[in-house]
Coordinates of C-alpha atoms in Angstrom, one line a residue:
M1 CA 62.8 -89.5 -6.5
T2 CA 61.6 -86.1 -5.2
E3 CA 63.5 -84.5 -2.3
L4 CA 61.6 -82.6 0.4
T5 CA 63.8 -80.7 2.8
L6 CA 62.4 -79.0 5.9
Y7 CA 64.8 -76.4 7.4
E8 CA 63.7 -75.8 11.0
E9 CA 64.7 -73.7 14.0
A10 CA 66.6 -75.1 16.9
M11 CA 64.6 -77.6 18.9
C12 CA 65.3 -80.6 21.0
C13 CA 63.5 -83.0 18.7
S14 CA 61.5 -82.9 15.5
T15 CA 58.6 -85.0 16.7
G16 CA 57.1 -82.4 19.0
V17 CA 56.6 -84.9 21.8
C18 CA 59.7 -84.3 23.9
G19 CA 59.3 -82.3 27.1
P20 CA 56.2 -81.8 29.3
D21 CA 54.1 -80.0 26.7
P22 CA 53.9 -81.6 23.3
D23 CA 53.9 -79.3 20.3
D24 CA 50.7 -80.2 18.4
E25 CA 51.9 -78.5 15.2
L26 CA 55.1 -80.5 15.2
V27 CA 53.2 -83.7 15.9
E28 CA 51.0 -83.0 12.9
V29 CA 54.0 -82.2 10.7
S30 CA 55.8 -85.4 11.7
A31 CA 52.7 -87.5 11.0
A32 CA 52.2 -85.7 7.6
L33 CA 55.8 -86.4 6.6
D34 CA 55.6 -90.0 7.6
Q35 CA 52.4 -90.4 5.5
L36 CA 54.0 -88.6 2.5
E37 CA 56.9 -91.0 2.6
D38 CA 54.5 -93.9 2.5
E39 CA 52.4 -92.5 -0.3
Y40 CA 55.0 -90.8 -2.6
D41 CA 58.4 -91.4 -4.1
V42 CA 59.9 -88.9 -1.8
E43 CA 63.0 -88.5 0.4
V44 CA 62.2 -86.3 3.4
V45 CA 65.1 -84.5 5.1
R46 CA 64.7 -82.5 8.2
A47 CA 67.4 -80.0 9.0
N48 CA 67.2 -78.7 12.6
M49 CA 69.3 -75.6 13.2
Q50 CA 70.6 -77.1 16.5
H51 CA 71.5 -80.6 15.3
N52 CA 72.2 -80.1 11.5
I53 CA 73.9 -76.7 11.4
D54 CA 76.2 -77.9 8.6
Q55 CA 73.2 -78.3 6.3
F56 CA 72.3 -74.6 6.8
L57 CA 75.9 -73.5 6.3
N58 CA 76.3 -75.6 3.2
T59 CA 73.1 -74.4 1.5
Q60 CA 74.0 -70.8 0.7
R61 CA 70.5 -69.7 -0.2
I62 CA 69.0 -70.9 3.1
Y63 CA 72.0 -69.6 5.1
D64 CA 71.6 -66.1 3.4
M65 CA 67.8 -66.1 4.2
V66 CA 68.4 -66.9 7.8
Q67 CA 71.2 -64.3 8.1
E68 CA 69.0 -61.6 6.5
N69 CA 65.7 -62.4 8.3
G70 CA 66.7 -64.2 11.5
P71 CA 65.2 -67.5 12.6
S72 CA 61.7 -66.2 12.2
I73 CA 62.0 -67.1 8.5
L74 CA 62.0 -70.8 9.6
P75 CA 60.7 -73.3 8.8
I76 CA 61.6 -73.2 5.1
T77 CA 60.2 -76.0 3.0
V78 CA 62.2 -76.9 -0.2
V79 CA 61.0 -79.4 -2.8
D80 CA 63.6 -80.5 -5.4
G81 CA 65.5 -77.3 -4.8
D82 CA 62.6 -74.9 -5.0
I83 CA 61.5 -73.0 -1.9
V84 CA 57.7 -73.6 -1.6
A85 CA 57.1 -72.1 1.9
K86 CA 58.7 -69.8 4.4
S87 CA 57.8 -69.0 8.0
E88 CA 55.2 -71.7 8.3
Y89 CA 54.6 -75.4 8.2
L90 CA 52.6 -76.7 5.3
S91 CA 49.7 -79.0 5.9
Y92 CA 49.6 -82.6 4.6
D93 CA 47.4 -81.5 1.7
E94 CA 49.6 -78.6 0.8
L95 CA 52.7 -80.8 0.9
A96 CA 51.0 -83.5 -1.1
N97 CA 50.1 -80.9 -3.7
E98 CA 53.7 -79.7 -3.9
L99 CA 54.9 -83.3 -4.3
S100 CA 52.3 -84.0 -7.0
D101 CA 53.4 -80.9 -8.9
A102 CA 57.1 -81.8 -8.6
Q103 CA 56.5 -85.4 -9.7
S104 CA 54.4 -84.5 -12.7
T105 CA 57.0 -82.0 -13.9
P106 CA 59.2 -83.6 -16.6
Q107 CA 62.8 -84.0 -15.5
E108 CA 65.4 -82.2 -17.6
A109 CA 67.9 -84.5 -19.2

């Protein structure tokens, strides 16, 4: 199974629909991730800096990047341990392409 981890800045919720002004980009990202989980053999993990700080602290590479660059480096998208995007959310098509590449790469024994 492929693992897609999205490290995100502090926010009240990941769906984008909390509060009086929904965040259209987060709504699209949430829908894309749901669709990818339906279509691919993928586990999606969303690490929000406010709610999942331990995941940032326990992932040295991500922690170091945030320390060096500040939260503007977020979001960071990681597929099977490889950073595939920084400072931007990928579209459904871009994420699907990354997952297809990861799932077609032979696993090391």
